[in-house]
Coordinates of C-alpha atoms in Angstrom, one line a residue:
N1413 CA -104.0 -159.2 -66.8
A1414 CA -101.7 -157.0 -65.4
S1415 CA -100.4 -153.5 -67.1
I1416 CA -97.9 -150.8 -66.5
G1417 CA -99.4 -147.6 -65.3
S1418 CA -98.9 -144.2 -65.5
P1419 CA -95.7 -143.1 -63.7
S1420 CA -97.8 -142.0 -59.6
R1421 CA -97.1 -140.3 -56.9
F1422 CA -99.9 -140.8 -53.1
M1423 CA -98.9 -140.1 -49.6
M1424 CA -98.8 -143.0 -47.0
T1425 CA -99.5 -142.4 -42.8
L1426 CA -97.7 -145.6 -40.3
V1427 CA -98.5 -144.8 -37.1
D1428 CA -96.3 -147.0 -35.6
D1429 CA -97.3 -147.6 -32.2
E1430 CA -95.1 -150.7 -31.8
F1431 CA -92.5 -149.9 -28.9
G1432 CA -91.9 -154.2 -28.1
D1433 CA -93.6 -155.7 -25.5
S1434 CA -92.7 -152.8 -23.8
P1435 CA -93.8 -148.9 -24.3
L1436 CA -90.9 -147.5 -22.5
V1437 CA -88.3 -146.0 -24.4
L1438 CA -85.2 -145.4 -23.5
N1439 CA -85.0 -141.2 -24.5
E1440 CA -81.4 -139.8 -23.0
V1441 CA -78.0 -141.0 -21.7
L1442 CA -74.9 -138.6 -20.3
T1443 CA -72.0 -140.8 -20.1
D1444 CA -70.1 -137.7 -20.1
P1445 CA -70.3 -134.7 -17.6
P1446 CA -68.6 -131.8 -19.0
T1447 CA -65.6 -130.1 -17.5
D1448 CA -66.5 -127.4 -15.1
D1449 CA -65.7 -124.1 -16.5
S1450 CA -64.4 -121.9 -13.2
N1451 CA -64.2 -118.8 -14.9
T1452 CA -67.8 -119.1 -14.7
T1453 CA -70.7 -118.7 -12.1
E1454 CA -73.2 -122.1 -13.7
V1455 CA -71.4 -125.1 -12.7
E1456 CA -71.6 -127.0 -15.7
G1457 CA -71.9 -130.5 -16.2
D1458 CA -74.1 -130.5 -12.9
A1459 CA -76.7 -132.4 -14.6
N1460 CA -78.6 -133.7 -11.6
G1461 CA -78.3 -129.7 -10.1
D1462 CA -77.1 -131.1 -6.2
G1463 CA -74.2 -128.2 -7.7
T1464 CA -71.5 -129.8 -7.7
R1465 CA -70.0 -131.4 -11.2
H1466 CA -69.1 -134.8 -10.6
P1467 CA -67.8 -137.3 -12.8
F1468 CA -69.5 -140.3 -12.2
D1469 CA -72.6 -138.8 -10.4
D1470 CA -73.7 -136.2 -12.9
E1471 CA -74.1 -139.0 -15.2
F1472 CA -77.6 -140.6 -16.6
V1473 CA -80.1 -142.6 -17.9
E1474 CA -83.6 -141.6 -19.0
L1475 CA -86.6 -143.1 -20.4
V1476 CA -90.1 -142.3 -20.9
N1477 CA -93.8 -143.6 -20.2
T1478 CA -94.7 -143.5 -23.9
S1479 CA -98.4 -145.8 -23.1
S1480 CA -100.9 -143.7 -22.1
S1481 CA -101.8 -145.6 -19.4
Q1482 CA -99.3 -145.3 -15.6
L1483 CA -96.3 -148.1 -16.1
D1484 CA -95.3 -150.4 -12.9
V1485 CA -91.3 -150.5 -13.3
S1486 CA -90.9 -151.7 -9.4
G1487 CA -87.8 -154.8 -10.6
Y1488 CA -86.7 -153.4 -13.5
S1489 CA -83.4 -153.0 -13.6
I1490 CA -80.6 -151.0 -16.3
F1491 CA -77.1 -152.6 -16.6
D1492 CA -73.5 -151.7 -18.4
K1493 CA -71.6 -154.2 -20.0
A1494 CA -69.7 -154.9 -16.1
G1495 CA -72.7 -155.8 -14.6
L1496 CA -75.9 -153.7 -12.6
K1497 CA -75.4 -150.8 -12.0
H1498 CA -80.4 -149.6 -11.4
S1499 CA -82.7 -151.7 -9.0
V1500 CA -85.9 -150.2 -9.7
P1501 CA -86.9 -150.0 -6.5
E1502 CA -90.9 -151.1 -5.8
N1503 CA -93.9 -148.4 -6.3
T1504 CA -92.3 -146.9 -9.2
V1505 CA -94.5 -146.4 -11.0
L1506 CA -94.5 -144.0 -13.8
E1507 CA -97.9 -141.9 -15.4
S1508 CA -98.0 -141.8 -18.9
G1509 CA -95.5 -139.3 -20.5
Q1510 CA -93.8 -139.3 -17.4
A1511 CA -89.8 -139.6 -18.1
F1512 CA -87.8 -141.6 -15.5
V1513 CA -84.1 -140.4 -15.0
V1514 CA -81.3 -142.2 -13.3
F1515 CA -78.7 -140.5 -12.2
G1516 CA -75.4 -141.9 -11.1
G1517 CA -75.2 -140.4 -7.6
G1518 CA -74.7 -137.2 -5.3
S1519 CA -78.3 -135.5 -4.6
P1520 CA -80.5 -134.3 -7.4
T1521 CA -81.7 -130.9 -7.1
G1522 CA -84.2 -129.9 -9.4
D1523 CA -88.1 -130.4 -10.8
F1524 CA -86.4 -132.5 -14.0
G1525 CA -89.7 -131.3 -16.4
G1526 CA -91.5 -134.0 -13.5
A1527 CA -89.4 -137.3 -13.1
V1528 CA -89.6 -139.5 -11.1
V1529 CA -86.1 -139.7 -9.7
Q1530 CA -83.6 -141.8 -8.5
T1531 CA -79.9 -142.5 -8.1
A1532 CA -77.6 -145.5 -8.8
S1533 CA -78.4 -148.9 -6.9
S1534 CA -75.3 -149.8 -7.1
G1535 CA -73.8 -146.6 -6.0
S1536 CA -73.0 -144.9 -9.9
L1537 CA -73.9 -146.0 -13.0
T1538 CA -70.1 -145.5 -14.8
L1539 CA -70.8 -145.5 -17.9
N1540 CA -67.2 -146.4 -20.2
N1541 CA -66.9 -142.6 -22.3
G1542 CA -65.2 -145.0 -24.6
G1543 CA -68.5 -147.4 -25.7
D1544 CA -70.3 -149.6 -23.6
K1545 CA -74.1 -150.7 -23.6
V1546 CA -77.2 -149.8 -21.7
T1547 CA -79.5 -153.1 -21.1
V1548 CA -83.1 -152.3 -19.3
N1549 CA -84.5 -155.8 -18.0
D1550 CA -88.4 -155.6 -16.6
K1551 CA -89.2 -157.1 -13.9
N1552 CA -88.7 -160.8 -14.6
G1553 CA -84.6 -160.1 -16.6
N1554 CA -86.8 -160.2 -20.4
T1555 CA -84.2 -157.6 -21.8
I1556 CA -86.9 -154.4 -22.9
I1557 CA -83.9 -152.5 -24.0
E1558 CA -80.6 -152.6 -25.7
F1559 CA -78.4 -149.5 -26.9
E1560 CA -75.3 -149.3 -28.0
Y1561 CA -72.7 -146.7 -28.1
G1562 CA -68.9 -146.1 -29.0
G1563 CA -66.2 -148.2 -30.4
S1564 CA -67.7 -148.9 -33.8
T1565 CA -70.6 -146.6 -33.8
P1566 CA -70.9 -143.6 -34.8
L1567 CA -72.5 -142.2 -31.4
D1568 CA -69.3 -141.3 -29.6
G1569 CA -70.4 -141.5 -25.0
G1570 CA -67.1 -138.7 -24.8
S1571 CA -68.4 -136.0 -26.3
R1572 CA -69.0 -133.3 -23.2
Q1573 CA -72.8 -134.2 -23.7
S1574 CA -75.5 -136.8 -23.4
L1575 CA -76.7 -138.8 -27.1
T1576 CA -80.3 -138.1 -26.8
R1577 CA -83.0 -139.0 -29.7
D1578 CA -83.9 -136.2 -31.9
P1579 CA -86.9 -136.3 -32.3
D1580 CA -87.8 -136.6 -28.8
I1581 CA -88.7 -140.5 -28.1
T1582 CA -89.4 -141.5 -31.6
G1583 CA -85.9 -139.6 -33.9
G1584 CA -82.4 -142.0 -33.9
F1585 CA -80.1 -141.2 -31.4
V1586 CA -77.9 -137.8 -31.9
L1587 CA -75.3 -135.3 -30.0
H1588 CA -77.5 -133.2 -28.1
T1589 CA -75.5 -129.5 -29.2
T1590 CA -76.6 -131.3 -32.8
T1591 CA -79.8 -131.4 -32.2
T1592 CA -82.6 -127.2 -33.1
A1593 CA -83.0 -126.7 -29.2
G1594 CA -78.7 -127.5 -28.6
G1595 CA -78.0 -126.9 -25.6
V1596 CA -75.6 -130.5 -24.0
Y1597 CA -78.4 -132.9 -22.3
S1598 CA -81.5 -132.5 -20.2
P1599 CA -82.5 -135.0 -18.4
G1600 CA -86.9 -135.5 -17.4
T1601 CA -87.5 -133.4 -20.1
K1602 CA -87.3 -133.9 -24.0
M1603 CA -84.3 -132.2 -25.3
D1604 CA -85.9 -128.3 -25.6
G1605 CA -86.9 -128.1 -21.9
S1606 CA -90.6 -129.4 -22.0
A1607 CA -92.3 -131.9 -20.0
F1608 CA -93.6 -134.8 -22.1
D1609 CA -97.3 -135.2 -23.3
A1610 CA -99.7 -137.7 -21.7
G1611 CA -100.8 -139.9 -24.7
E1612 CA -97.9 -138.2 -26.6
S1613 CA -99.0 -139.2 -31.5
L1614 CA -96.1 -142.3 -32.2
T1615 CA -97.3 -141.4 -35.9
T1616 CA -94.8 -141.2 -38.1
T1617 CA -95.3 -139.9 -41.6
V1618 CA -93.6 -141.9 -44.8
Q1619 CA -93.9 -139.8 -48.4
F1620 CA -93.0 -142.3 -51.3
A1621 CA -92.6 -142.1 -55.1
L1622 CA -93.3 -145.6 -57.3
G1623 CA -92.5 -144.3 -60.7
E1624 CA -93.0 -147.6 -63.6
F1625 CA -92.1 -151.4 -63.1

C-alpha cells in the first residue's frame, strides 16, 4: 500500500565513535621539515624544538587517544614501507584525549601540548617524501592504522609541511597550510596549537535532502 509522498527535508545526526578495535587515531605526519631560513632568527623546520633543523630528526608521527579512558600502547609499533621504525617501550600510557608524538630523533624540547613524546627506536623515521605508507600495529601485531601518501594519492609528502586532519581527529588529511589555522605543523596539539580534549566528541552532523521517488 505504499504511495509516493510529497518531497520532504529533515536533519539526521550520526554519532560515529567507531574506529575499529582501537581508539588510537593518526592525526598528523611530517615527512619533509621546512628548510631553515638563515636570514631569520627563528629555526624554521625545527619541529622537535631542539634548536636545529634536521631533515630526519624533525620528522614526526602524531597519534591521539580518542577514548574516554587511559590507553596502554606499550608494545605497539610503527612501520613505513622500508620496515620497523619505532617500538613503543613498556609503561607507555596515554590519558584520554592525550597525543603521542614520535620524532625521528634529536632531543625534543618543549611541552607539545602535554603529549607523550618519544624518538624513533630505530634511530630515524626516514619517511619518503615522494610517497610512503605509515602503519601502526598493536602489541599483538594486528594492524590498526594504515596511512598512505604521495604516489597516486593527492597528498604531497614533499611540500615542506605536515599532512594533518582537518578538522582534527575526524577530518581527512590536507596540507597544514591549507587549514584555517595555517602554519606548517603542530606536533602534540590541534592544528591551531590548542590541546586535545579528554573524551573529545566524535559526533558528526549530516543533512539529507530527500525528493520524490
